[in-house]
Amino acid sequence: MTSSELWTRATADRYDAEEAEASSAAVLGPTLAFLAELAGDGRALEFAIGTGRVGVPLRERGVPVAGIELSEHMAAVLRRKVDERTLPVAIGDMASTVVPGGFTLVYLVYNTITNLLTQDEQVECFRNAARHLEPGGRFVIELGVPPLRLLPPGQVAVPFDVSRHHLGFDTFDLVEQVLVSHHFTRDGDDDGRYRRENSRHRYAWPAELDLMARIAGLQLERRVADWDGSAFTQDSTKHVSVWRKPA
């Protein structure tokens, strides 16, 4: 049983509206181009496919896509956009659920590997990716770099969004390597009420992911700072990493 927290129906129903900016052509275009190039003429499998923010437009580009999703509510929103025959989705966790066939690409975007709250489960996620990959196939993860450099002594919280309609900050447990993302979202313009939500995540460093990949029999092929291929440096706030299954 996975330690991931489940998305509720209410969260799933408003997810696309709240992530509209992340679904824009300007933001999503480089992501789709990057993934489509790696998939080539093969099939792609998205772990934690959610409402299909990436999987649906990638399928529209001609890449056959399948998905694994833990939340039935998120999958139900995806199903309003595309039928099961066009984009099959298995309900289950990304660390152990197996779908038929082989894939040239398995991908996991938007920090979602952190939904697995133990190191063992994250290792199993890599193993599950390797299990699905054809020889020479790639596993891609998009993940933020833990912003611990922003924590002065005695401080446990780092803000990541301070805007009119949303306040967001992360609190860190440095011993357990777990962060909690806190969200205060304004429901309306007039009444001043905010909806409070939070979620737990296990953060991981790039080097730790590389070791997980080695355990799964995968080799680091490339690491960049974003989907546009910009160089990853010590000041990068996130990375897109590609591991290859030996041919």
Tab-separated table of C-alpha atoms in Angstrom:
chain	number	residue	atom	x	y	z
A	1	MET	CA	0.000	0.000	0.000
A	2	THR	CA	1.457	3.346	-1.030
A	3	SER	CA	1.968	6.141	1.462
A	4	SER	CA	0.766	8.738	-1.056
A	5	GLU	CA	-2.106	10.961	-0.004
A	6	LEU	CA	-5.235	10.632	-2.150
A	7	TRP	CA	-6.706	13.507	-4.124
A	8	THR	CA	-10.357	14.111	-3.224
A	9	ARG	CA	-13.218	14.676	-5.666
A	10	ALA	CA	-13.386	18.390	-4.796
A	11	THR	CA	-9.650	18.825	-5.414
A	12	ALA	CA	-9.835	16.898	-8.691
A	13	ASP	CA	-12.789	18.946	-9.955
A	14	ARG	CA	-10.970	22.267	-9.482
A	15	TYR	CA	-7.478	21.048	-10.393
A	16	ASP	CA	-7.513	22.089	-14.052
A	17	ALA	CA	-8.799	25.581	-13.281
A	18	GLU	CA	-6.152	26.142	-10.608
A	19	GLU	CA	-3.390	24.819	-12.885
A	20	ALA	CA	-4.474	26.765	-15.974
A	21	GLU	CA	-1.169	28.619	-16.224
A	22	ALA	CA	0.810	25.357	-16.078
A	23	SER	CA	-1.393	24.052	-18.895
A	24	SER	CA	-0.846	27.021	-21.208
A	25	ALA	CA	0.858	26.514	-24.552
A	26	ALA	CA	3.803	28.663	-23.463
A	27	VAL	CA	4.498	26.477	-20.428
A	28	LEU	CA	3.455	23.107	-21.784
A	29	GLY	CA	4.954	23.413	-25.265
A	30	PRO	CA	8.583	22.725	-24.285
A	31	THR	CA	7.469	19.828	-22.067
A	32	LEU	CA	5.589	18.141	-24.894
A	33	ALA	CA	8.414	18.674	-27.376
A	34	PHE	CA	10.962	17.194	-24.947
A	35	LEU	CA	8.844	14.118	-24.197
A	36	ALA	CA	7.755	13.529	-27.794
A	37	GLU	CA	11.370	13.514	-28.969
A	38	LEU	CA	12.316	10.906	-26.365
A	39	ALA	CA	9.285	8.732	-27.093
A	40	GLY	CA	10.144	8.635	-30.792
A	41	ASP	CA	8.007	6.071	-32.576
A	42	GLY	CA	7.259	4.178	-29.358
A	43	ARG	CA	4.717	4.343	-26.570
A	44	ALA	CA	4.829	6.562	-23.475
A	45	LEU	CA	3.656	5.755	-19.948
A	46	GLU	CA	2.884	8.559	-17.511
A	47	PHE	CA	3.108	7.796	-13.804
A	48	ALA	CA	0.516	9.789	-11.797
A	49	ILE	CA	-1.194	11.013	-14.950
A	50	GLY	CA	-3.805	12.955	-12.976
A	51	THR	CA	-6.333	14.829	-15.102
A	52	GLY	CA	-4.189	14.439	-18.210
A	53	ARG	CA	-2.576	17.895	-18.221
A	54	VAL	CA	0.441	16.431	-20.061
A	55	GLY	CA	-0.770	13.036	-21.246
A	56	VAL	CA	-3.763	14.239	-23.264
A	57	PRO	CA	-1.906	16.848	-25.392
A	58	LEU	CA	1.028	14.444	-25.796
A	59	ARG	CA	-1.427	11.895	-27.204
A	60	GLU	CA	-2.785	14.588	-29.527
A	61	ARG	CA	0.769	15.002	-30.860
A	62	GLY	CA	0.640	11.402	-32.044
A	63	VAL	CA	2.450	9.684	-29.155
A	64	PRO	CA	0.502	6.654	-27.867
A	65	VAL	CA	0.107	7.319	-24.128
A	66	ALA	CA	-1.023	5.146	-21.225
A	67	GLY	CA	-1.239	6.193	-17.602
A	68	ILE	CA	-1.198	5.058	-13.997
A	69	GLU	CA	-3.147	7.120	-11.456
A	70	LEU	CA	-3.829	6.525	-7.772
A	71	SER	CA	-6.857	8.826	-7.448
A	72	GLU	CA	-10.038	7.607	-9.134
A	73	HIS	CA	-11.358	11.176	-8.897
A	74	MET	CA	-8.438	12.574	-10.901
A	75	ALA	CA	-8.823	9.804	-13.471
A	76	ALA	CA	-12.533	10.577	-13.759
A	77	VAL	CA	-11.724	14.157	-14.769
A	78	LEU	CA	-9.293	12.841	-17.399
A	79	ARG	CA	-11.970	10.496	-18.693
A	80	ARG	CA	-14.201	13.488	-19.503
A	81	LYS	CA	-11.533	14.539	-22.036
A	82	VAL	CA	-10.602	11.248	-23.691
A	83	ASP	CA	-11.939	7.691	-23.716
A	84	GLU	CA	-10.243	4.593	-22.333
A	85	ARG	CA	-9.459	3.163	-25.743
A	86	THR	CA	-7.620	6.316	-26.794
A	87	LEU	CA	-5.722	6.760	-23.526
A	88	PRO	CA	-5.909	3.787	-21.137
A	89	VAL	CA	-5.403	4.472	-17.431
A	90	ALA	CA	-4.784	1.902	-14.707
A	91	ILE	CA	-5.911	2.823	-11.195
A	92	GLY	CA	-3.106	2.110	-8.761
A	93	ASP	CA	0.141	3.411	-7.300
A	94	MET	CA	3.139	4.213	-9.461
A	95	ALA	CA	5.532	2.141	-7.370
A	96	SER	CA	3.930	-1.239	-8.063
A	97	THR	CA	1.124	-1.072	-10.648
A	98	VAL	CA	1.996	-2.832	-13.903
A	99	VAL	CA	0.326	-2.189	-17.261
A	100	PRO	CA	0.700	-4.352	-20.369
A	101	GLY	CA	3.264	-3.805	-23.091
A	102	GLY	CA	6.618	-2.104	-23.381
A	103	PHE	CA	7.391	1.607	-23.581
A	104	THR	CA	10.185	3.744	-24.988
A	105	LEU	CA	9.390	6.442	-22.428
A	106	VAL	CA	8.147	6.505	-18.845
A	107	TYR	CA	7.777	9.961	-17.331
A	108	LEU	CA	6.835	11.577	-14.031
A	109	VAL	CA	6.358	15.349	-13.961
A	110	TYR	CA	5.534	18.217	-11.621
A	111	ASN	CA	7.364	16.965	-8.497
A	112	THR	CA	5.034	13.983	-8.248
A	113	ILE	CA	7.629	11.439	-7.138
A	114	THR	CA	7.612	13.312	-3.820
A	115	ASN	CA	4.074	12.016	-3.222
A	116	LEU	CA	5.774	8.742	-2.285
A	117	LEU	CA	6.693	9.445	1.326
A	118	THR	CA	9.392	6.824	1.883
A	119	GLN	CA	12.726	6.205	0.228
A	120	ASP	CA	11.826	2.544	-0.323
A	121	GLU	CA	8.733	3.510	-2.312
A	122	GLN	CA	10.684	5.971	-4.421
A	123	VAL	CA	13.216	3.225	-5.196
A	124	GLU	CA	10.335	0.943	-6.191
A	125	CYS	CA	9.038	3.694	-8.479
A	126	PHE	CA	12.348	3.602	-10.362
A	127	ARG	CA	12.188	-0.181	-10.498
A	128	ASN	CA	8.649	-0.014	-11.839
A	129	ALA	CA	9.758	2.412	-14.540
A	130	ALA	CA	12.585	0.080	-15.529
A	131	ARG	CA	10.137	-2.826	-15.570
A	132	HIS	CA	8.024	-1.075	-18.199
A	133	LEU	CA	10.857	0.260	-20.359
A	134	GLU	CA	12.055	-1.434	-23.493
A	135	PRO	CA	15.859	-1.715	-23.853
A	136	GLY	CA	17.185	1.736	-24.670
A	137	GLY	CA	14.064	3.409	-23.244
A	138	ARG	CA	14.153	6.439	-20.954
A	139	PHE	CA	12.705	7.414	-17.596
A	140	VAL	CA	12.166	11.162	-17.102
A	141	ILE	CA	11.488	13.009	-13.847
A	142	GLU	CA	10.768	16.716	-13.315
A	143	LEU	CA	11.552	17.716	-9.734
A	144	GLY	CA	12.377	20.800	-7.735
A	145	VAL	CA	15.692	21.123	-5.942
A	146	PRO	CA	15.019	21.297	-2.170
A	147	PRO	CA	15.310	25.008	-1.261
A	148	LEU	CA	17.169	24.368	1.975
A	149	ARG	CA	19.698	27.115	1.180
A	150	LEU	CA	16.853	29.558	1.882
A	151	LEU	CA	16.437	28.311	5.452
A	152	PRO	CA	18.398	30.432	7.946
A	153	PRO	CA	19.122	28.883	11.359
A	154	GLY	CA	15.936	28.423	13.345
A	155	GLN	CA	13.570	28.886	10.379
A	156	VAL	CA	11.462	25.976	9.125
A	157	ALA	CA	9.316	27.616	6.411
A	158	VAL	CA	10.008	28.855	2.875
A	159	PRO	CA	7.340	30.780	0.878
A	160	PHE	CA	6.939	29.830	-2.782
A	161	ASP	CA	3.957	31.981	-3.792
A	162	VAL	CA	2.670	35.246	-2.335
A	163	SER	CA	-0.016	36.630	-4.616
A	164	ARG	CA	-3.491	38.102	-4.421
A	165	HIS	CA	-5.349	34.820	-4.694
A	166	HIS	CA	-2.867	32.379	-3.211
A	167	LEU	CA	-0.381	32.126	-0.361
A	168	GLY	CA	1.910	29.105	-0.394
A	169	PHE	CA	4.795	28.014	1.786
A	170	ASP	CA	6.650	24.822	2.613
A	171	THR	CA	7.665	23.668	6.085
A	172	PHE	CA	10.516	21.187	6.458
A	173	ASP	CA	11.324	18.257	8.703
A	174	LEU	CA	15.035	17.928	8.016
A	175	VAL	CA	15.385	14.697	9.990
A	176	GLU	CA	12.648	12.777	8.157
A	177	GLN	CA	13.358	14.548	4.816
A	178	VAL	CA	9.686	15.478	4.507
A	179	LEU	CA	8.131	18.806	3.616
A	180	VAL	CA	4.546	19.970	3.989
A	181	SER	CA	3.171	22.335	1.354
A	182	HIS	CA	0.626	24.764	2.808
A	183	HIS	CA	-1.838	26.516	0.506
A	184	PHE	CA	-4.205	29.356	1.349
A	185	THR	CA	-6.366	29.975	-1.728
A	186	ARG	CA	-8.882	32.800	-1.966
A	187	ASP	CA	-12.300	31.498	-2.990
A	188	GLY	CA	-13.806	34.840	-3.938
A	189	ASP	CA	-12.851	38.462	-4.523
A	190	ASP	CA	-15.267	40.008	-2.062
A	191	ASP	CA	-15.687	37.975	1.094
A	192	GLY	CA	-11.976	37.626	1.933
A	193	ARG	CA	-12.235	33.934	2.767
A	194	TYR	CA	-9.335	31.572	2.068
A	195	ARG	CA	-9.450	27.795	1.609
A	196	ARG	CA	-6.654	26.042	3.492
A	197	GLU	CA	-5.049	22.839	2.208
A	198	ASN	CA	-1.786	21.036	2.816
A	199	SER	CA	0.027	17.994	1.492
A	200	ARG	CA	3.074	15.994	2.562
A	201	HIS	CA	6.029	15.203	0.302
A	202	ARG	CA	9.367	13.411	0.612
A	203	TYR	CA	11.980	15.585	-1.064
A	204	ALA	CA	15.056	14.064	-2.692
A	205	TRP	CA	18.303	15.416	-4.097
A	206	PRO	CA	19.444	14.733	-7.677
A	207	ALA	CA	22.320	12.543	-6.459
A	208	GLU	CA	19.898	10.443	-4.411
A	209	LEU	CA	17.723	9.908	-7.489
A	210	ASP	CA	20.785	8.834	-9.465
A	211	LEU	CA	21.468	6.152	-6.854
A	212	MET	CA	17.853	4.997	-7.054
A	213	ALA	CA	18.247	4.754	-10.810
A	214	ARG	CA	21.407	2.653	-10.457
A	215	ILE	CA	19.575	0.293	-8.114
A	216	ALA	CA	16.925	-0.089	-10.824
A	217	GLY	CA	19.522	-0.705	-13.541
A	218	LEU	CA	19.178	2.708	-15.200
A	219	GLN	CA	21.951	5.112	-16.187
A	220	LEU	CA	21.871	8.908	-16.061
A	221	GLU	CA	21.877	10.238	-19.613
A	222	ARG	CA	21.097	13.919	-19.157
A	223	ARG	CA	20.103	16.493	-16.542
A	224	VAL	CA	18.898	19.982	-17.458
A	225	ALA	CA	17.378	22.869	-15.528
A	226	ASP	CA	14.092	22.911	-17.438
A	227	TRP	CA	12.237	21.451	-20.393
A	228	ASP	CA	13.909	23.980	-22.698
A	229	GLY	CA	17.239	22.196	-22.176
A	230	SER	CA	18.949	24.998	-20.253
A	231	ALA	CA	22.023	24.021	-18.267
A	232	PHE	CA	21.603	22.643	-14.763
A	233	THR	CA	23.777	24.525	-12.254
A	234	GLN	CA	24.171	24.852	-8.510
A	235	ASP	CA	21.680	27.727	-8.634
A	236	SER	CA	18.941	25.826	-10.521
A	237	THR	CA	15.656	25.571	-8.652
A	238	LYS	CA	14.546	22.399	-10.422
A	239	HIS	CA	15.783	19.762	-12.810
A	240	VAL	CA	14.550	17.498	-15.578
A	241	SER	CA	16.548	14.272	-15.449
A	242	VAL	CA	16.701	11.470	-18.015
A	243	TRP	CA	17.869	7.940	-17.182
A	244	ARG	CA	18.302	5.267	-19.852
A	245	LYS	CA	17.761	1.543	-19.708
A	246	PRO	CA	20.770	-0.142	-21.325
A	247	ALA	CA	20.066	-1.591	-24.737
